[in-house]
Amino acid sequence: MATGAACYYHPAAGRGSPSSLSPGLGSSQSKVFFISSGGRSSSRWWMRRRRGEGKASCGSINSSSRARARPALFSPAMEWQECSTEIEVDVPCSVAYQCYSERETIPQWMPFISTVKVLEDKPELSRWTLKYAILGRDVEFSWLARNMTPTKNQKIHWRSLEGLPNRGAVRFFPKSSSSCRVQLTVAYEVPEILTPVASALKPFLEGLLFNGLERFVAFAKERYSKSLQS
């Protein structure tokens, strides 16, 4: 992996099915894999945990050294940031809501989202991949998200279950019978690789989110125009 790239993946034991990023790992195990970034070498830290054991094992490393080895990414003291942006769309709330509900189309208009895959057996769950150059650093993250119970034509919200910790909501406010305001809010745990640029991260990502919403406007208006013609 190139300098400046990092991947974080940590499925929670007993929650959902294991990620395809970890083949061969059964539901009774969890795996954490960390790759640090920068410099001439990279360090790797991993942990396996089996159900029924009172504590995790990490080879021959004792408990005190294991505590020191745990990367800061998993610390509850890690910084969280919240980004928010909004835009007006010349389509009814119901149309904007429906377009945003189609999660697998989001990469078509959100610049930093590479893939979204809805699980066939659990449609409330979806796997996301992010790949982007952020403030001079090439980053890649993935996570499993659960869509919470939505409010039709008003609110879509989610939270991650594993992978990059994040949560967010999209709210739809009617302005007229044929237009609405879309507000997008995303909160995330600042990854360790981006900690040095955390102060610049929020305005940068809010700009990316707004660019995504601008493309969403075009996407929704095209969808609405086709529906009127049919």
Coordinates of C-alpha atoms in Angstrom, one line a residue:
M1 CA 0.0 0.0 0.0
A2 CA 1.3 3.4 -0.9
T3 CA 2.6 5.8 1.8
G4 CA -0.3 7.8 3.1
A5 CA -2.9 5.1 2.6
A6 CA -4.7 3.4 5.5
C7 CA -7.4 0.8 5.9
Y8 CA -9.4 0.1 9.1
Y9 CA -11.7 -2.8 9.6
H10 CA -13.1 -4.0 12.9
P11 CA -16.3 -6.2 12.7
A12 CA -18.0 -6.4 16.1
A13 CA -18.4 -10.0 17.4
G14 CA -21.9 -11.2 17.3
R15 CA -23.3 -8.3 15.3
G16 CA -24.3 -9.0 11.7
S17 CA -22.3 -11.2 9.3
P18 CA -18.5 -10.9 8.9
S19 CA -17.3 -8.6 6.2
S20 CA -16.1 -9.9 2.9
L21 CA -12.8 -8.2 3.6
S22 CA -12.1 -11.0 6.1
P23 CA -12.7 -14.3 4.3
G24 CA -12.7 -17.4 6.5
L25 CA -13.6 -15.5 9.7
G26 CA -16.7 -17.1 11.2
S27 CA -19.5 -15.5 13.2
S28 CA -17.9 -16.6 16.4
Q29 CA -14.8 -14.5 15.8
S30 CA -13.9 -11.0 15.2
K31 CA -10.8 -9.6 13.6
V32 CA -9.2 -6.2 13.8
F33 CA -6.6 -5.2 11.2
F34 CA -4.6 -1.9 11.3
I35 CA -2.1 -0.6 8.9
S36 CA -0.2 2.5 9.9
S37 CA 0.8 5.1 7.3
G38 CA 3.9 7.2 6.5
G39 CA 7.6 6.7 6.8
R40 CA 9.6 3.9 5.3
S41 CA 7.8 1.0 7.0
S42 CA 4.3 0.1 8.2
S43 CA 3.3 -1.6 11.4
R44 CA 0.5 -4.1 11.7
W45 CA -1.6 -4.9 14.7
W46 CA -4.3 -7.5 14.8
M47 CA -6.4 -9.3 17.4
R48 CA -8.7 -12.3 17.3
R49 CA -11.4 -12.9 19.8
R50 CA -13.5 -16.0 20.3
R51 CA -16.8 -16.2 21.9
G52 CA -16.7 -17.5 25.4
E53 CA -13.3 -16.2 26.2
G54 CA -13.0 -13.7 29.0
K55 CA -10.3 -11.7 27.1
A56 CA -8.7 -11.3 23.8
S57 CA -5.5 -13.1 22.9
C58 CA -2.7 -11.6 20.8
G59 CA -0.1 -14.3 20.3
S60 CA 2.4 -14.3 23.2
I61 CA 1.9 -10.7 24.0
N62 CA 0.9 -10.2 27.7
S63 CA -2.0 -8.0 28.8
S64 CA 0.1 -5.0 29.6
S65 CA 1.9 -4.9 26.3
R66 CA -1.3 -5.6 24.5
A67 CA -2.9 -2.5 26.1
R68 CA 0.1 -0.4 24.9
A69 CA -0.2 -2.0 21.4
R70 CA -3.9 -1.0 20.9
P71 CA -3.9 1.7 18.3
A72 CA -5.4 5.1 19.2
L73 CA -8.1 4.6 16.5
F74 CA -10.1 2.5 19.0
S75 CA -9.8 4.9 21.9
P76 CA -13.1 6.4 23.1
A77 CA -11.1 9.7 23.5
M78 CA -10.7 10.0 19.7
E79 CA -12.0 13.2 18.2
W80 CA -15.4 13.3 16.5
Q81 CA -16.3 15.9 14.0
E82 CA -19.7 16.8 12.5
C83 CA -20.2 18.2 9.0
S84 CA -23.4 19.7 7.8
T85 CA -24.5 21.3 4.5
E86 CA -27.8 21.9 2.7
I87 CA -29.1 22.8 -0.7
E88 CA -32.4 23.6 -2.5
V89 CA -33.8 21.2 -5.1
D90 CA -36.5 21.9 -7.6
V91 CA -38.3 18.6 -7.1
P92 CA -41.0 17.6 -4.5
C93 CA -39.8 16.2 -1.2
S94 CA -41.2 12.8 -2.1
V95 CA -38.9 12.7 -5.2
A96 CA -35.8 13.9 -3.4
Y97 CA -36.5 11.4 -0.6
Q98 CA -36.9 8.5 -3.0
C99 CA -33.7 9.4 -4.9
Y100 CA -31.7 9.5 -1.7
S101 CA -33.2 6.3 -0.5
E102 CA -31.6 4.4 -3.4
R103 CA -28.3 3.9 -1.6
E104 CA -26.6 2.0 -4.4
T105 CA -26.9 5.0 -6.7
I106 CA -25.1 7.3 -4.2
P107 CA -21.6 6.8 -5.8
Q108 CA -23.1 8.3 -9.0
W109 CA -23.2 11.8 -7.4
M110 CA -21.1 11.7 -4.1
P111 CA -17.5 12.1 -5.2
F112 CA -15.7 10.3 -2.5
I113 CA -18.0 7.2 -2.2
S114 CA -16.7 4.4 -4.4
T115 CA -19.3 1.7 -3.8
V116 CA -22.5 1.0 -1.8
K117 CA -23.8 -2.5 -1.6
V118 CA -27.1 -3.3 0.1
L119 CA -27.2 -6.7 1.7
E120 CA -29.8 -8.9 0.0
D121 CA -30.9 -10.8 3.1
K122 CA -30.8 -7.7 5.3
P123 CA -31.8 -4.7 3.2
E124 CA -31.5 -2.3 6.2
L125 CA -27.7 -3.0 6.1
S126 CA -25.3 -1.8 3.5
R127 CA -21.5 -1.9 2.9
W128 CA -19.7 1.3 1.9
T129 CA -16.3 2.0 0.5
L130 CA -14.6 5.4 0.5
K131 CA -11.6 6.2 -1.6
Y132 CA -10.2 9.7 -2.0
A133 CA -7.2 12.0 -1.8
I134 CA -7.9 14.0 1.3
L135 CA -5.6 17.0 2.0
G136 CA -2.7 15.3 0.3
R137 CA -3.3 11.8 1.7
D138 CA -4.7 8.9 -0.2
V139 CA -7.2 7.2 2.1
E140 CA -9.5 4.2 1.8
F141 CA -12.1 3.2 4.4
S142 CA -15.0 0.8 4.5
W143 CA -17.9 0.3 6.9
L144 CA -21.1 -1.6 7.5
A145 CA -24.1 0.8 8.1
R146 CA -27.5 0.2 9.4
N147 CA -30.4 2.4 8.1
M148 CA -32.5 3.4 11.1
T149 CA -36.3 3.6 10.8
P150 CA -36.9 6.5 8.4
T151 CA -39.6 9.1 8.4
K152 CA -41.1 9.0 4.9
N153 CA -40.4 12.1 2.8
Q154 CA -38.8 13.8 5.9
K155 CA -35.7 11.9 7.2
I156 CA -33.2 9.2 6.4
H157 CA -30.6 8.4 9.1
W158 CA -28.0 5.7 9.8
R159 CA -25.1 4.7 11.9
S160 CA -22.1 2.4 11.3
L161 CA -21.9 -1.0 12.9
E162 CA -18.3 -1.8 12.0
G163 CA -15.5 -0.2 10.1
L164 CA -15.1 3.6 10.1
P165 CA -17.2 5.0 13.0
N166 CA -19.8 7.4 11.6
R167 CA -23.5 8.4 11.7
G168 CA -25.6 10.8 9.9
A169 CA -29.0 12.0 8.7
V170 CA -30.6 13.5 5.6
R171 CA -33.6 15.7 6.2
F172 CA -36.1 17.0 3.6
F173 CA -38.0 20.3 4.1
P174 CA -40.8 21.2 1.7
K175 CA -40.6 24.8 0.2
S176 CA -43.5 24.4 -2.2
S177 CA -45.3 21.6 -4.0
S178 CA -42.5 21.3 -6.4
S179 CA -39.3 22.2 -4.4
C180 CA -37.6 21.3 -1.2
R181 CA -34.5 21.9 0.9
V182 CA -32.2 18.9 1.6
Q183 CA -30.0 19.0 4.7
L184 CA -27.1 16.5 5.1
T185 CA -25.3 16.0 8.4
V186 CA -22.5 13.5 8.9
A187 CA -20.5 12.8 12.1
Y188 CA -17.4 10.7 12.1
E189 CA -14.5 9.7 14.3
V190 CA -11.4 11.3 12.9
P191 CA -9.1 8.5 11.7
E192 CA -5.6 8.5 13.1
I193 CA -4.0 9.0 9.7
L194 CA -5.9 12.3 9.4
T195 CA -5.3 13.6 13.0
P196 CA -2.5 15.9 11.9
V197 CA -4.9 17.7 9.5
A198 CA -8.0 17.5 11.7
S199 CA -8.5 21.3 11.9
A200 CA -8.7 21.5 8.1
L201 CA -10.7 18.4 7.7
K202 CA -14.2 19.7 8.5
P203 CA -14.3 22.6 6.0
F204 CA -12.7 20.3 3.3
L205 CA -15.3 17.6 3.8
E206 CA -18.2 20.0 4.0
G207 CA -17.1 21.3 0.6
L208 CA -17.1 17.7 -0.7
L209 CA -20.6 17.1 0.7
F210 CA -21.9 20.3 -0.8
N211 CA -20.4 19.3 -4.2
G212 CA -22.1 15.9 -3.8
L213 CA -25.5 17.6 -3.1
E214 CA -25.0 19.8 -6.2
R215 CA -24.7 16.6 -8.3
F216 CA -27.6 15.1 -6.4
V217 CA -29.7 18.1 -7.5
A218 CA -29.0 17.3 -11.2
F219 CA -29.7 13.6 -10.5
A220 CA -33.0 14.2 -8.8
K221 CA -34.2 16.8 -11.4
E222 CA -33.4 14.4 -14.3
R223 CA -35.3 11.6 -12.5
Y224 CA -38.3 14.0 -11.9
S225 CA -38.3 15.2 -15.5
K226 CA -38.4 11.6 -16.8
S227 CA -41.3 10.8 -14.4
L228 CA -43.3 13.8 -15.8
Q229 CA -42.7 12.6 -19.4
S230 CA -43.8 9.1 -18.8

